[in-house]
Amino acid sequence: MPMNNLSATVKMLRKQYGLTQEELSLKSGVGLRFVRDLEQGKKTLRLDKVNLLLDFFNYEMVATKKSAAR
């Protein structure tokens, strides 16, 4: 999932659940700064923390093969 899709997905899910960024950080076990960085599309994030946050929504990051055309 490209970062912009990940960022948009997390923000959309957070709003669907009616959570603030602070509430999501507390419920998912990651820091508030991490939630903010992720939603703003920061390029370098720890994958373990991404999956910890996504697990709250029953999602996970997985490796997929890139398409041949770039």
PDB file of N, CA and C in Angstrom:
ATOM      1  N   MET A   1       0.859  -1.171   0.000  1.00  0.00           N
ATOM      2  CA  MET A   1       0.000   0.000   0.000  1.00  0.00           C
ATOM      3  C   MET A   1       0.902   1.230   0.000  1.00  0.00           C
ATOM      4  N   PRO A   2       0.820   2.076  -1.006  1.00  0.00           N
ATOM      5  CA  PRO A   2       1.627   3.297  -1.017  1.00  0.00           C
ATOM      6  C   PRO A   2       1.311   4.171   0.196  1.00  0.00           C
ATOM      7  N   MET A   3       2.296   4.960   0.618  1.00  0.00           N
ATOM      8  CA  MET A   3       2.146   5.753   1.833  1.00  0.00           C
ATOM      9  C   MET A   3       0.914   6.652   1.788  1.00  0.00           C
ATOM     10  N   ASN A   4       0.636   7.293   0.644  1.00  0.00           N
ATOM     11  CA  ASN A   4      -0.515   8.188   0.610  1.00  0.00           C
ATOM     12  C   ASN A   4      -1.804   7.408   0.818  1.00  0.00           C
ATOM     13  N   ASN A   5      -1.882   6.160   0.317  1.00  0.00           N
ATOM     14  CA  ASN A   5      -3.059   5.322   0.561  1.00  0.00           C
ATOM     15  C   ASN A   5      -3.128   4.901   2.020  1.00  0.00           C
ATOM     16  N   LEU A   6      -1.987   4.550   2.594  1.00  0.00           N
ATOM     17  CA  LEU A   6      -1.945   4.168   4.004  1.00  0.00           C
ATOM     18  C   LEU A   6      -2.393   5.332   4.875  1.00  0.00           C
ATOM     19  N   SER A   7      -1.856   6.495   4.622  1.00  0.00           N
ATOM     20  CA  SER A   7      -2.205   7.684   5.405  1.00  0.00           C
ATOM     21  C   SER A   7      -3.695   7.974   5.323  1.00  0.00           C
ATOM     22  N   ALA A   8      -4.224   7.954   4.113  1.00  0.00           N
ATOM     23  CA  ALA A   8      -5.652   8.233   3.907  1.00  0.00           C
ATOM     24  C   ALA A   8      -6.519   7.155   4.548  1.00  0.00           C
ATOM     25  N   THR A   9      -6.090   5.900   4.457  1.00  0.00           N
ATOM     26  CA  THR A   9      -6.863   4.796   5.038  1.00  0.00           C
ATOM     27  C   THR A   9      -6.918   4.908   6.552  1.00  0.00           C
ATOM     28  N   VAL A  10      -5.787   5.177   7.174  1.00  0.00           N
ATOM     29  CA  VAL A  10      -5.754   5.303   8.634  1.00  0.00           C
ATOM     30  C   VAL A  10      -6.626   6.478   9.081  1.00  0.00           C
ATOM     31  N   LYS A  11      -6.511   7.590   8.402  1.00  0.00           N
ATOM     32  CA  LYS A  11      -7.312   8.759   8.767  1.00  0.00           C
ATOM     33  C   LYS A  11      -8.803   8.461   8.602  1.00  0.00           C
ATOM     34  N   MET A  12      -9.173   7.800   7.502  1.00  0.00           N
ATOM     35  CA  MET A  12     -10.569   7.459   7.247  1.00  0.00           C
ATOM     36  C   MET A  12     -11.097   6.513   8.331  1.00  0.00           C
ATOM     37  N   LEU A  13     -10.311   5.472   8.651  1.00  0.00           N
ATOM     38  CA  LEU A  13     -10.738   4.523   9.675  1.00  0.00           C
ATOM     39  C   LEU A  13     -10.872   5.200  11.036  1.00  0.00           C
ATOM     40  N   ARG A  14      -9.915   6.046  11.363  1.00  0.00           N
ATOM     41  CA  ARG A  14      -9.970   6.748  12.652  1.00  0.00           C
ATOM     42  C   ARG A  14     -11.248   7.566  12.761  1.00  0.00           C
ATOM     43  N   LYS A  15     -11.592   8.263  11.689  1.00  0.00           N
ATOM     44  CA  LYS A  15     -12.802   9.091  11.706  1.00  0.00           C
ATOM     45  C   LYS A  15     -14.063   8.228  11.734  1.00  0.00           C
ATOM     46  N   GLN A  16     -14.053   7.093  11.022  1.00  0.00           N
ATOM     47  CA  GLN A  16     -15.205   6.181  11.051  1.00  0.00           C
ATOM     48  C   GLN A  16     -15.457   5.667  12.465  1.00  0.00           C
ATOM     49  N   TYR A  17     -14.382   5.438  13.196  1.00  0.00           N
ATOM     50  CA  TYR A  17     -14.502   4.969  14.574  1.00  0.00           C
ATOM     51  C   TYR A  17     -14.787   6.121  15.549  1.00  0.00           C
ATOM     52  N   GLY A  18     -14.789   7.335  15.046  1.00  0.00           N
ATOM     53  CA  GLY A  18     -15.070   8.503  15.876  1.00  0.00           C
ATOM     54  C   GLY A  18     -13.976   8.801  16.883  1.00  0.00           C
ATOM     55  N   LEU A  19     -12.726   8.560  16.482  1.00  0.00           N
ATOM     56  CA  LEU A  19     -11.596   8.757  17.389  1.00  0.00           C
ATOM     57  C   LEU A  19     -10.783   9.990  17.017  1.00  0.00           C
ATOM     58  N   THR A  20     -10.230  10.630  18.019  1.00  0.00           N
ATOM     59  CA  THR A  20      -9.232  11.667  17.781  1.00  0.00           C
ATOM     60  C   THR A  20      -7.897  10.963  17.579  1.00  0.00           C
ATOM     61  N   GLN A  21      -6.903  11.687  17.124  1.00  0.00           N
ATOM     62  CA  GLN A  21      -5.568  11.103  16.984  1.00  0.00           C
ATOM     63  C   GLN A  21      -5.053  10.642  18.343  1.00  0.00           C
ATOM     64  N   GLU A  22      -5.308  11.418  19.363  1.00  0.00           N
ATOM     65  CA  GLU A  22      -4.852  11.055  20.708  1.00  0.00           C
ATOM     66  C   GLU A  22      -5.530   9.772  21.186  1.00  0.00           C
ATOM     67  N   GLU A  23      -6.839   9.638  20.962  1.00  0.00           N
ATOM     68  CA  GLU A  23      -7.545   8.425  21.368  1.00  0.00           C
ATOM     69  C   GLU A  23      -7.015   7.200  20.623  1.00  0.00           C
ATOM     70  N   LEU A  24      -6.751   7.362  19.321  1.00  0.00           N
ATOM     71  CA  LEU A  24      -6.203   6.257  18.541  1.00  0.00           C
ATOM     72  C   LEU A  24      -4.831   5.847  19.066  1.00  0.00           C
ATOM     73  N   SER A  25      -4.009   6.815  19.403  1.00  0.00           N
ATOM     74  CA  SER A  25      -2.675   6.483  19.917  1.00  0.00           C
ATOM     75  C   SER A  25      -2.782   5.703  21.227  1.00  0.00           C
ATOM     76  N   LEU A  26      -3.684   6.096  22.096  1.00  0.00           N
ATOM     77  CA  LEU A  26      -3.855   5.397  23.376  1.00  0.00           C
ATOM     78  C   LEU A  26      -4.418   3.998  23.177  1.00  0.00           C
ATOM     79  N   LYS A  27      -5.402   3.857  22.318  1.00  0.00           N
ATOM     80  CA  LYS A  27      -6.052   2.561  22.106  1.00  0.00           C
ATOM     81  C   LYS A  27      -5.183   1.576  21.324  1.00  0.00           C
ATOM     82  N   SER A  28      -4.331   2.091  20.444  1.00  0.00           N
ATOM     83  CA  SER A  28      -3.514   1.206  19.614  1.00  0.00           C
ATOM     84  C   SER A  28      -2.130   0.934  20.211  1.00  0.00           C
ATOM     85  N   GLY A  29      -1.713   1.747  21.165  1.00  0.00           N
ATOM     86  CA  GLY A  29      -0.427   1.520  21.817  1.00  0.00           C
ATOM     87  C   GLY A  29       0.757   2.184  21.135  1.00  0.00           C
ATOM     88  N   VAL A  30       0.500   3.141  20.256  1.00  0.00           N
ATOM     89  CA  VAL A  30       1.586   3.897  19.638  1.00  0.00           C
ATOM     90  C   VAL A  30       1.490   5.347  20.104  1.00  0.00           C
ATOM     91  N   GLY A  31       2.558   6.095  19.923  1.00  0.00           N
ATOM     92  CA  GLY A  31       2.578   7.471  20.368  1.00  0.00           C
ATOM     93  C   GLY A  31       1.760   8.395  19.475  1.00  0.00           C
ATOM     94  N   LEU A  32       1.324   9.483  20.058  1.00  0.00           N
ATOM     95  CA  LEU A  32       0.554  10.483  19.325  1.00  0.00           C
ATOM     96  C   LEU A  32       1.352  11.017  18.145  1.00  0.00           C
ATOM     97  N   ARG A  33       2.629  11.259  18.350  1.00  0.00           N
ATOM     98  CA  ARG A  33       3.487  11.762  17.267  1.00  0.00           C
ATOM     99  C   ARG A  33       3.501  10.781  16.089  1.00  0.00           C
ATOM    100  N   PHE A  34       3.531   9.488  16.390  1.00  0.00           N
ATOM    101  CA  PHE A  34       3.522   8.477  15.338  1.00  0.00           C
ATOM    102  C   PHE A  34       2.233   8.541  14.529  1.00  0.00           C
ATOM    103  N   VAL A  35       1.097   8.655  15.209  1.00  0.00           N
ATOM    104  CA  VAL A  35      -0.197   8.762  14.509  1.00  0.00           C
ATOM    105  C   VAL A  35      -0.192   9.983  13.601  1.00  0.00           C
ATOM    106  N   ARG A  36       0.279  11.091  14.112  1.00  0.00           N
ATOM    107  CA  ARG A  36       0.320  12.326  13.312  1.00  0.00           C
ATOM    108  C   ARG A  36       1.239  12.174  12.111  1.00  0.00           C
ATOM    109  N   ASP A  37       2.418  11.611  12.324  1.00  0.00           N
ATOM    110  CA  ASP A  37       3.367  11.407  11.220  1.00  0.00           C
ATOM    111  C   ASP A  37       2.786  10.485  10.162  1.00  0.00           C
ATOM    112  N   LEU A  38       2.144   9.421  10.601  1.00  0.00           N
ATOM    113  CA  LEU A  38       1.569   8.470   9.660  1.00  0.00           C
ATOM    114  C   LEU A  38       0.464   9.125   8.829  1.00  0.00           C
ATOM    115  N   GLU A  39      -0.426   9.850   9.473  1.00  0.00           N
ATOM    116  CA  GLU A  39      -1.521  10.504   8.759  1.00  0.00           C
ATOM    117  C   GLU A  39      -1.024  11.607   7.830  1.00  0.00           C
ATOM    118  N   GLN A  40       0.123  12.183   8.129  1.00  0.00           N
ATOM    119  CA  GLN A  40       0.679  13.232   7.271  1.00  0.00           C
ATOM    120  C   GLN A  40       1.562  12.667   6.171  1.00  0.00           C
ATOM    121  N   GLY A  41       1.707  11.339   6.126  1.00  0.00           N
ATOM    122  CA  GLY A  41       2.434  10.705   5.039  1.00  0.00           C
ATOM    123  C   GLY A  41       3.938  10.673   5.181  1.00  0.00           C
ATOM    124  N   LYS A  42       4.432  10.701   6.426  1.00  0.00           N
ATOM    125  CA  LYS A  42       5.878  10.616   6.631  1.00  0.00           C
ATOM    126  C   LYS A  42       6.418   9.364   5.946  1.00  0.00           C
ATOM    127  N   LYS A  43       7.510   9.498   5.247  1.00  0.00           N
ATOM    128  CA  LYS A  43       8.060   8.414   4.435  1.00  0.00           C
ATOM    129  C   LYS A  43       8.758   7.328   5.245  1.00  0.00           C
ATOM    130  N   THR A  44       9.314   7.667   6.400  1.00  0.00           N
ATOM    131  CA  THR A  44      10.048   6.680   7.191  1.00  0.00           C
ATOM    132  C   THR A  44       9.317   6.426   8.500  1.00  0.00           C
ATOM    133  N   LEU A  45       8.696   5.262   8.573  1.00  0.00           N
ATOM    134  CA  LEU A  45       7.980   4.856   9.770  1.00  0.00           C
ATOM    135  C   LEU A  45       8.365   3.417  10.103  1.00  0.00           C
ATOM    136  N   ARG A  46       8.347   3.074  11.364  1.00  0.00           N
ATOM    137  CA  ARG A  46       8.642   1.704  11.778  1.00  0.00           C
ATOM    138  C   ARG A  46       7.466   0.803  11.441  1.00  0.00           C
ATOM    139  N   LEU A  47       7.737  -0.236  10.682  1.00  0.00           N
ATOM    140  CA  LEU A  47       6.687  -1.137  10.231  1.00  0.00           C
ATOM    141  C   LEU A  47       6.000  -1.837  11.395  1.00  0.00           C
ATOM    142  N   ASP A  48       6.743  -2.162  12.451  1.00  0.00           N
ATOM    143  CA  ASP A  48       6.114  -2.816  13.602  1.00  0.00           C
ATOM    144  C   ASP A  48       5.067  -1.906  14.237  1.00  0.00           C
ATOM    145  N   LYS A  49       5.342  -0.610  14.278  1.00  0.00           N
ATOM    146  CA  LYS A  49       4.370   0.326  14.835  1.00  0.00           C
ATOM    147  C   LYS A  49       3.185   0.532  13.889  1.00  0.00           C
ATOM    148  N   VAL A  50       3.461   0.528  12.588  1.00  0.00           N
ATOM    149  CA  VAL A  50       2.371   0.638  11.615  1.00  0.00           C
ATOM    150  C   VAL A  50       1.415  -0.530  11.824  1.00  0.00           C
ATOM    151  N   ASN A  51       1.951  -1.742  11.925  1.00  0.00           N
ATOM    152  CA  ASN A  51       1.096  -2.915  12.104  1.00  0.00           C
ATOM    153  C   ASN A  51       0.410  -2.932  13.468  1.00  0.00           C
ATOM    154  N   LEU A  52       1.048  -2.390  14.481  1.00  0.00           N
ATOM    155  CA  LEU A  52       0.421  -2.291  15.793  1.00  0.00           C
ATOM    156  C   LEU A  52      -0.815  -1.398  15.712  1.00  0.00           C
ATOM    157  N   LEU A  53      -0.676  -0.275  15.048  1.00  0.00           N
ATOM    158  CA  LEU A  53      -1.804   0.642  14.877  1.00  0.00           C
ATOM    159  C   LEU A  53      -2.880   0.008  13.991  1.00  0.00           C
ATOM    160  N   LEU A  54      -2.468  -0.585  12.868  1.00  0.00           N
ATOM    161  CA  LEU A  54      -3.437  -1.191  11.949  1.00  0.00           C
ATOM    162  C   LEU A  54      -4.174  -2.359  12.598  1.00  0.00           C
ATOM    163  N   ASP A  55      -3.515  -3.070  13.499  1.00  0.00           N
ATOM    164  CA  ASP A  55      -4.150  -4.190  14.176  1.00  0.00           C
ATOM    165  C   ASP A  55      -5.393  -3.747  14.935  1.00  0.00           C
ATOM    166  N   PHE A  56      -5.402  -2.548  15.443  1.00  0.00           N
ATOM    167  CA  PHE A  56      -6.571  -2.010  16.138  1.00  0.00           C
ATOM    168  C   PHE A  56      -7.799  -2.042  15.230  1.00  0.00           C
ATOM    169  N   PHE A  57      -7.600  -1.808  13.925  1.00  0.00           N
ATOM    170  CA  PHE A  57      -8.688  -1.803  12.948  1.00  0.00           C
ATOM    171  C   PHE A  57      -8.846  -3.164  12.243  1.00  0.00           C
ATOM    172  N   ASN A  58      -8.082  -4.172  12.695  1.00  0.00           N
ATOM    173  CA  ASN A  58      -8.077  -5.495  12.075  1.00  0.00           C
ATOM    174  C   ASN A  58      -7.514  -5.448  10.647  1.00  0.00           C
ATOM    175  N   TYR A  59      -6.480  -4.662  10.443  1.00  0.00           N
ATOM    176  CA  TYR A  59      -5.753  -4.559   9.176  1.00  0.00           C
ATOM    177  C   TYR A  59      -4.295  -4.911   9.442  1.00  0.00           C
ATOM    178  N   GLU A  60      -3.542  -5.174   8.362  1.00  0.00           N
ATOM    179  CA  GLU A  60      -2.102  -5.361   8.481  1.00  0.00           C
ATOM    180  C   GLU A  60      -1.429  -4.987   7.166  1.00  0.00           C
ATOM    181  N   MET A  61      -0.160  -4.623   7.258  1.00  0.00           N
ATOM    182  CA  MET A  61       0.645  -4.357   6.068  1.00  0.00           C
ATOM    183  C   MET A  61       1.241  -5.683   5.626  1.00  0.00           C
ATOM    184  N   VAL A  62       1.210  -5.931   4.330  1.00  0.00           N
ATOM    185  CA  VAL A  62       1.801  -7.144   3.787  1.00  0.00           C
ATOM    186  C   VAL A  62       2.641  -6.790   2.576  1.00  0.00           C
ATOM    187  N   ALA A  63       3.623  -7.628   2.307  1.00  0.00           N
ATOM    188  CA  ALA A  63       4.474  -7.430   1.136  1.00  0.00           C
ATOM    189  C   ALA A  63       3.745  -7.947  -0.100  1.00  0.00           C
ATOM    190  N   THR A  64       3.794  -7.164  -1.166  1.00  0.00           N
ATOM    191  CA  THR A  64       3.221  -7.588  -2.444  1.00  0.00           C
ATOM    192  C   THR A  64       4.238  -7.320  -3.537  1.00  0.00           C
ATOM    193  N   LYS A  65       4.155  -8.096  -4.581  1.00  0.00           N
ATOM    194  CA  LYS A  65       5.061  -7.930  -5.704  1.00  0.00           C
ATOM    195  C   LYS A  65       4.713  -6.648  -6.461  1.00  0.00           C
ATOM    196  N   LYS A  66       5.744  -5.906  -6.829  1.00  0.00           N
ATOM    197  CA  LYS A  66       5.545  -4.688  -7.612  1.00  0.00           C
ATOM    198  C   LYS A  66       5.098  -5.054  -9.020  1.00  0.00           C
ATOM    199  N   SER A  67       4.349  -4.146  -9.622  1.00  0.00           N
ATOM    200  CA  SER A  67       3.974  -4.385 -11.008  1.00  0.00           C
ATOM    201  C   SER A  67       5.202  -4.180 -11.884  1.00  0.00           C
ATOM    202  N   ALA A  68       5.234  -4.828 -13.048  1.00  0.00           N
ATOM    203  CA  ALA A  68       6.388  -4.783 -13.949  1.00  0.00           C
ATOM    204  C   ALA A  68       6.627  -3.382 -14.504  1.00  0.00           C
ATOM    205  N   ALA A  69       5.574  -2.675 -14.819  1.00  0.00           N
ATOM    206  CA  ALA A  69       5.724  -1.331 -15.402  1.00  0.00           C
ATOM    207  C   ALA A  69       5.924  -0.306 -14.297  1.00  0.00           C
ATOM    208  N   ARG A  70       6.876   0.579 -14.498  1.00  0.00           N
ATOM    209  CA  ARG A  70       7.126   1.653 -13.529  1.00  0.00           C
ATOM    210  C   ARG A  70       6.967   2.964 -14.185  1.00  0.00           C
TER     211      ARG A  70
END
